[in-house]
Coordinates of C-alpha atoms and ligand atoms in Angstrom, one line a residue:
M1 CA 5.0 -149.9 -74.6
K2 CA 2.3 -147.6 -76.2
T3 CA 3.6 -144.4 -77.7
A4 CA 1.8 -141.0 -77.6
L5 CA 2.5 -137.7 -79.1
V6 CA 1.0 -134.8 -77.2
C7 CA 0.8 -131.4 -79.0
G8 CA 0.5 -128.3 -76.9
A9 CA 2.6 -130.0 -74.2
G10 CA 3.7 -126.6 -72.8
G11 CA 0.1 -125.8 -72.0
F12 CA -2.4 -126.4 -69.3
I13 CA -4.5 -129.4 -70.2
A14 CA -1.8 -131.2 -72.2
G15 CA 0.6 -130.8 -69.2
H16 CA -1.9 -132.7 -67.0
L17 CA -2.6 -135.2 -69.8
I18 CA 1.1 -136.1 -70.1
E19 CA 1.3 -136.8 -66.4
R20 CA -1.7 -139.2 -66.7
L21 CA -0.3 -141.0 -69.8
K22 CA 3.1 -141.5 -68.0
N23 CA 1.2 -142.9 -65.0
K24 CA -0.4 -145.4 -67.4
G25 CA 3.0 -146.5 -68.7
Y26 CA 3.1 -144.7 -72.1
W27 CA 6.3 -143.4 -73.8
V28 CA 5.4 -139.8 -74.5
R29 CA 6.7 -137.1 -76.8
G30 CA 5.5 -133.6 -76.0
V31 CA 5.7 -130.7 -78.5
D32 CA 5.0 -127.1 -78.2
I33 CA 6.2 -123.7 -79.4
K34 CA 7.2 -122.9 -75.8
A35 CA 8.2 -124.8 -72.7
H36 CA 5.7 -125.2 -69.8
E37 CA 5.7 -122.0 -67.7
Y38 CA 4.8 -123.5 -64.4
R39 CA 6.4 -126.9 -64.1
P40 CA 8.9 -129.3 -65.8
T41 CA 7.4 -131.6 -68.4
H42 CA 6.7 -135.3 -67.5
A43 CA 7.2 -136.3 -71.1
D44 CA 10.1 -138.6 -72.1
E45 CA 11.0 -136.3 -74.8
F46 CA 10.1 -132.6 -75.4
M47 CA 10.5 -130.8 -78.8
L48 CA 10.2 -127.1 -79.3
L49 CA 8.3 -126.8 -82.7
D50 CA 6.0 -124.4 -84.4
L51 CA 3.2 -126.7 -85.5
R52 CA 1.9 -124.1 -88.0
E53 CA 4.7 -125.5 -90.3
P54 CA 4.1 -128.8 -92.1
D55 CA 7.8 -129.8 -91.7
A56 CA 7.5 -129.3 -87.9
C57 CA 4.4 -131.5 -87.9
R58 CA 6.2 -134.2 -89.8
Q59 CA 9.2 -134.0 -87.3
A60 CA 6.8 -134.2 -84.4
L61 CA 5.1 -137.3 -85.8
S62 CA 8.2 -139.1 -87.0
L63 CA 9.2 -142.0 -84.7
G64 CA 12.1 -144.0 -86.2
D65 CA 10.6 -146.5 -88.6
G66 CA 7.4 -146.6 -86.7
T67 CA 4.4 -144.4 -86.0
F68 CA 2.6 -143.1 -82.9
D69 CA -0.2 -145.3 -81.5
E70 CA -1.9 -142.1 -80.3
V71 CA -1.7 -138.5 -81.2
Y72 CA -3.4 -135.9 -78.9
Q73 CA -3.8 -132.5 -80.6
L74 CA -4.2 -129.8 -77.9
A75 CA -2.0 -127.1 -79.4
A76 CA -3.9 -123.9 -80.1
D77 CA -3.6 -120.1 -80.0
M78 CA -5.8 -119.9 -77.0
G79 CA -7.1 -117.9 -74.2
G80 CA -10.2 -116.7 -72.2
M81 CA -12.9 -114.4 -73.5
G82 CA -10.8 -111.3 -73.4
F83 CA -8.2 -113.0 -75.7
I84 CA -10.8 -114.6 -77.9
H85 CA -12.5 -111.3 -78.6
S86 CA -9.2 -109.3 -79.1
A87 CA -7.2 -111.9 -81.1
E88 CA -9.7 -113.3 -83.6
C89 CA -7.3 -113.0 -86.6
E90 CA -4.4 -114.8 -84.6
I91 CA -6.8 -117.5 -83.5
M92 CA -8.2 -118.1 -87.0
H93 CA -4.8 -117.9 -88.7
N94 CA -2.6 -119.8 -86.2
S95 CA -4.9 -122.5 -84.9
I96 CA -6.2 -123.4 -88.3
L97 CA -2.7 -123.8 -89.7
I98 CA -1.8 -126.1 -86.7
N99 CA -4.9 -128.2 -87.3
V100 CA -4.7 -128.3 -91.1
H101 CA -1.1 -129.5 -91.0
M102 CA -1.3 -131.8 -88.0
T103 CA -4.4 -133.6 -89.3
H104 CA -3.0 -134.0 -92.8
Q105 CA 0.5 -135.2 -91.7
A106 CA -0.8 -137.5 -89.0
A107 CA -3.0 -139.3 -91.6
L108 CA -0.2 -139.5 -94.1
L109 CA 2.3 -140.8 -91.6
G110 CA -0.1 -143.5 -90.4
A111 CA -1.0 -142.3 -86.8
R112 CA -3.5 -144.9 -85.6
R113 CA -5.6 -142.7 -83.3
Y114 CA -6.0 -139.0 -83.4
F115 CA -7.6 -136.9 -80.7
F116 CA -8.7 -133.3 -81.4
S117 CA -9.5 -130.9 -78.6
S118 CA -12.6 -128.9 -79.7
S119 CA -14.8 -126.7 -77.6
V120 CA -18.4 -126.0 -76.7
C121 CA -17.8 -122.6 -78.3
V122 CA -18.9 -124.4 -81.5
Y123 CA -22.5 -124.0 -80.3
R124 CA -24.8 -121.0 -80.5
D125 CA -25.7 -119.0 -77.5
M126 CA -28.5 -120.4 -75.2
Q127 CA -31.0 -118.9 -72.9
P128 CA -31.3 -119.9 -69.3
G129 CA -33.8 -122.8 -68.9
E130 CA -33.3 -124.1 -72.5
P131 CA -33.2 -127.9 -72.7
E132 CA -29.9 -129.7 -73.1
M133 CA -28.2 -129.4 -76.5
T134 CA -26.8 -132.5 -78.1
E135 CA -23.7 -132.7 -80.3
D136 CA -25.6 -132.8 -83.6
Q137 CA -27.2 -129.4 -82.7
A138 CA -24.0 -127.6 -83.4
V139 CA -25.4 -127.4 -87.0
P140 CA -26.9 -125.2 -88.4
A141 CA -23.9 -123.4 -87.0
N142 CA -23.9 -120.0 -85.3
P143 CA -20.9 -119.9 -82.9
D144 CA -20.6 -116.8 -80.7
N145 CA -17.0 -116.2 -81.8
E146 CA -14.3 -117.0 -84.4
Y147 CA -12.6 -119.4 -82.0
G148 CA -15.8 -121.6 -82.3
W149 CA -15.8 -121.4 -86.1
E150 CA -12.1 -122.5 -86.2
K151 CA -12.9 -125.5 -84.0
L152 CA -15.9 -126.4 -86.1
Y153 CA -13.8 -126.4 -89.4
S154 CA -11.0 -128.4 -87.7
E155 CA -13.5 -131.0 -86.4
R156 CA -14.9 -131.5 -89.9
M157 CA -11.4 -131.7 -91.4
A158 CA -10.4 -134.4 -88.9
Q159 CA -13.6 -136.3 -89.6
A160 CA -13.0 -136.1 -93.4
Y161 CA -9.5 -137.6 -92.9
S162 CA -10.9 -140.4 -90.8
R163 CA -13.1 -141.3 -93.7
R164 CA -10.2 -141.4 -96.2
Y165 CA -7.4 -142.8 -94.1
P166 CA -7.2 -145.7 -91.6
M167 CA -6.9 -143.2 -88.7
Q168 CA -9.4 -143.3 -85.9
V169 CA -10.4 -139.8 -84.9
R170 CA -11.9 -138.8 -81.5
I171 CA -13.2 -135.3 -80.9
A172 CA -14.0 -133.8 -77.5
R173 CA -15.9 -130.5 -77.1
F174 CA -14.6 -129.2 -73.8
Q175 CA -16.5 -127.0 -71.5
N176 CA -14.4 -124.4 -69.4
C177 CA -11.6 -126.3 -67.8
Y178 CA -9.6 -125.1 -64.7
G179 CA -7.1 -126.3 -62.2
P180 CA -3.5 -125.7 -61.1
F181 CA -0.6 -125.2 -63.6
G182 CA -2.8 -123.2 -66.0
T183 CA -2.5 -119.6 -67.3
W184 CA -3.6 -117.3 -64.4
T185 CA -2.4 -113.9 -65.6
G186 CA -1.2 -112.0 -68.7
G187 CA -4.5 -111.7 -70.6
R188 CA -5.1 -115.3 -71.7
E189 CA -6.4 -116.6 -68.4
K190 CA -10.0 -117.9 -68.3
A191 CA -12.6 -116.8 -65.8
P192 CA -11.9 -119.3 -62.9
A193 CA -8.2 -118.4 -62.9
A194 CA -8.8 -114.7 -63.3
I195 CA -11.2 -114.6 -60.4
C196 CA -8.9 -116.7 -58.2
R197 CA -6.1 -114.2 -59.0
K198 CA -8.2 -111.1 -58.3
V199 CA -9.4 -112.6 -55.0
A200 CA -5.8 -113.5 -54.1
E201 CA -4.6 -110.0 -54.9
V202 CA -7.4 -108.0 -53.2
E203 CA -7.0 -106.4 -49.7
E204 CA -9.5 -107.4 -47.0
D205 CA -12.8 -105.4 -47.7
G206 CA -11.4 -104.2 -51.0
T207 CA -13.2 -104.5 -54.4
I208 CA -12.6 -106.8 -57.4
P209 CA -13.9 -105.9 -60.9
V210 CA -15.7 -108.8 -62.7
W211 CA -16.9 -108.6 -66.3
G212 CA -20.7 -108.7 -66.9
D213 CA -23.5 -108.7 -64.3
G214 CA -22.8 -112.1 -62.8
T215 CA -25.9 -113.9 -64.4
A216 CA -24.1 -115.7 -67.2
I217 CA -24.4 -119.5 -66.7
R218 CA -21.4 -121.8 -67.1
S219 CA -20.1 -125.2 -66.3
Y220 CA -16.5 -125.5 -65.0
T221 CA -14.7 -128.8 -65.3
Y222 CA -11.7 -129.6 -63.1
V223 CA -8.7 -130.6 -65.1
D224 CA -8.4 -134.1 -63.6
D225 CA -12.0 -134.8 -64.8
M226 CA -11.2 -133.4 -68.3
V227 CA -8.1 -135.6 -68.6
D228 CA -10.1 -138.6 -67.6
G229 CA -12.7 -137.8 -70.3
I230 CA -10.0 -137.3 -72.9
Y231 CA -8.5 -140.7 -72.1
R232 CA -11.8 -142.6 -72.0
L233 CA -13.0 -141.0 -75.2
M234 CA -9.7 -141.8 -77.0
H235 CA -10.1 -145.4 -76.1
S236 CA -13.8 -145.7 -76.9
D237 CA -15.6 -146.5 -80.1
L238 CA -17.3 -143.1 -80.2
Q239 CA -17.0 -141.5 -83.6
G240 CA -18.1 -137.9 -84.0
P241 CA -17.8 -135.1 -81.3
A242 CA -18.5 -135.7 -77.7
N243 CA -19.2 -133.0 -75.1
I244 CA -17.2 -133.2 -71.9
G245 CA -18.3 -131.0 -69.0
N246 CA -19.3 -131.0 -65.4
P247 CA -23.1 -131.1 -65.2
E248 CA -23.1 -128.6 -62.3
Y249 CA -24.2 -125.3 -63.9
V250 CA -23.5 -122.1 -62.0
T251 CA -23.8 -118.4 -62.5
V252 CA -20.6 -116.3 -62.7
K253 CA -21.7 -114.8 -59.4
E254 CA -21.8 -118.3 -57.8
L255 CA -18.3 -118.9 -59.1
V256 CA -17.1 -115.7 -57.4
D257 CA -18.9 -116.7 -54.2
T258 CA -17.2 -120.1 -54.3
V259 CA -13.8 -118.5 -54.6
A260 CA -14.6 -116.1 -51.8
E261 CA -15.6 -119.0 -49.5
I262 CA -12.5 -121.0 -50.3
S263 CA -10.2 -118.0 -49.8
G264 CA -11.9 -117.0 -46.5
K265 CA -11.6 -113.3 -47.7
R266 CA -14.2 -110.6 -47.5
F267 CA -14.4 -108.2 -50.5
N268 CA -16.9 -106.3 -52.8
I269 CA -17.6 -107.1 -56.4
Q270 CA -17.9 -104.3 -59.0
W271 CA -19.6 -105.7 -62.1
V272 CA -18.0 -104.0 -65.1
A273 CA -18.6 -104.1 -68.9
G274 CA -16.4 -106.7 -70.6
P275 CA -16.3 -109.6 -73.1
V276 CA -18.5 -112.0 -71.2
G277 CA -19.4 -114.3 -74.1
V278 CA -22.6 -116.3 -74.2
Q279 CA -25.5 -116.0 -71.8
S280 CA -26.1 -119.6 -71.0
R281 CA -24.9 -123.2 -71.5
N282 CA -26.6 -126.6 -71.0
F283 CA -25.1 -129.5 -72.8
N284 CA -26.0 -133.2 -73.0
N285 CA -23.3 -135.5 -71.8
E286 CA -24.9 -138.9 -72.7
R287 CA -22.2 -139.7 -75.3
I288 CA -19.2 -139.3 -72.9
Y289 CA -21.3 -140.9 -70.1
S290 CA -21.5 -144.0 -72.3
T291 CA -17.7 -144.4 -71.8
G292 CA -18.3 -144.6 -68.0
W293 CA -17.0 -141.0 -67.5
R294 CA -18.5 -138.9 -64.7
A295 CA -17.3 -135.6 -63.3
R296 CA -15.9 -136.4 -59.9
F297 CA -15.0 -132.8 -58.8
P298 CA -17.8 -130.4 -57.9
L299 CA -16.8 -126.8 -58.4
R300 CA -16.2 -126.2 -54.7
E301 CA -13.7 -129.1 -54.6
G302 CA -12.0 -128.0 -57.8
I303 CA -11.6 -124.5 -56.5
R304 CA -10.3 -125.8 -53.2
R305 CA -7.5 -127.5 -55.3
T306 CA -6.9 -124.5 -57.6
Y307 CA -7.1 -121.4 -55.4
P308 CA -4.1 -122.2 -53.2
W309 CA -1.9 -122.7 -56.3
I310 CA -2.9 -119.3 -57.8
A311 CA -2.6 -117.6 -54.5
E312 CA 1.0 -119.0 -54.2
Q313 CA 1.8 -117.7 -57.8
V314 CA 0.5 -114.2 -56.7
R315 CA 2.8 -114.3 -53.6
L316 CA 5.8 -115.4 -55.7
A317 CA 5.1 -112.7 -58.3
R318 CA 5.1 -110.1 -55.5
G319 CA 8.4 -111.4 -54.3
E320 CA 6.8 -112.7 -51.1
G321 CA 7.7 -116.4 -51.8
Ligands
NAD1 P1 -3.0 -123.7 -73.4 O1 -3.0 -122.3 -74.0 O2 -2.6 -123.8 -72.0 O3 -2.3 -124.7 -74.3 C1 -2.2 -124.6 -75.7 C2 -0.7 -124.8 -76.1 O4 -0.6 -124.8 -77.5 C3 0.2 -123.7 -75.5 O5 1.2 -124.2 -74.6 C4 0.8 -123.1 -76.7 O6 2.1 -122.6 -76.6 C5 0.7 -124.2 -77.7 N1 0.8 -123.6 -79.1 C6 0.2 -122.5 -79.6 N2 0.6 -122.3 -80.8 C7 1.5 -123.3 -81.1 C8 2.3 -123.6 -82.3 N3 2.2 -122.8 -83.4 N4 3.0 -124.7 -82.3 C9 3.1 -125.5 -81.2 N5 2.4 -125.2 -80.0 C10 1.6 -124.1 -80.0 O7 -4.6 -124.1 -73.5 P2 -5.4 -125.3 -72.8 O8 -6.4 -124.6 -71.9 O9 -4.5 -126.3 -72.3 O10 -6.2 -125.8 -74.1 C11 -5.8 -127.0 -74.8 C12 -6.8 -127.3 -75.9 O11 -8.1 -127.4 -75.3 C13 -6.9 -126.2 -76.9 O12 -7.1 -126.8 -78.2 C14 -8.1 -125.4 -76.5 O13 -8.7 -124.7 -77.6 C15 -9.0 -126.5 -76.0 N6 -10.0 -126.1 -75.0 C16 -9.6 -125.6 -73.8 C17 -10.6 -125.2 -72.9 C18 -10.3 -124.7 -71.5 O14 -11.2 -124.3 -70.8 N7 -9.0 -124.6 -71.1 C19 -12.0 -125.2 -73.3 C20 -12.3 -125.6 -74.5 C21 -11.3 -126.1 -75.4

């Protein structure tokens, strides 16, 4: 039986990844600084550990006399644009410590394959209509925020260790990911979850505030597609980073319209100043396509699977469950 360590197991994407690995017959250990807020873990074993500490990383990676076949590193001090812009010191301090110690300890303890969850935040801003950007165009680097700089350093560190140690490293640069069982309130939620929550909360013909002017262009990847990409990339021969993202690019206004349609609610939008992030995105997917990966969930279908879960959380939080 293959063994996998999943770091960040109390979080959104890792929670879904563990479910997938269990369905594929793995023995899975999950680690996180907190338990999952929205559902019980599917992992065989769950450890509460602060992965900023080298000893905790060693404990997470230790498996009797053996070593893990696969390590998936998804732990990060993480949130949407509001969080990224207000917590840059926490992001740079906490996430870099996690990655420095996990990469180092995984290599020393002989992990065979190591997956690192990076982000398209490593790229510079783009203008609408620009041609697709490939992975090697992340340098010369000019990320829009410190979260991107932290990811870029951690990518390079993992690659350096793969040159020194017999540890295969796989790196994915995720586009925005959304789906059920993810953060939907509290300040760390990302745009799709925040908009689903605001729409679920608004009275008929009421108004929801949305940051920016609605013209920013994004791609939103449904979590099942993301997990499929992670799994395929981990088992591929692809060295170096690979973008993973839905090729369906939409404006933020189109995202709001999609949520409105799925919810069946009528409301007004008030565009307000806020930390929107970059203006545009357009990334090349050829590397991840070479693994056979394709996005299977258009935005409308992903929101159709996400909105009811968030609307239910809103009802439960209001005591209407
Ligand atoms: P998440 O916040 O739901 O999960 C991250 C988990 O890491 C959390 O459960 C958190 O408690 C845990 N963590 C934080 N500090 C820790 C510590 N010191 N020790 C142990 N665990 C700790 O985020 P997510 O959306 O599931 O993201 C997973 C990974 O994917 C992250 O590396 C993130 O940067 C990356 N990513 C996500 C997106 C997205 O749209 N969700 C986009 C690009 C990249």
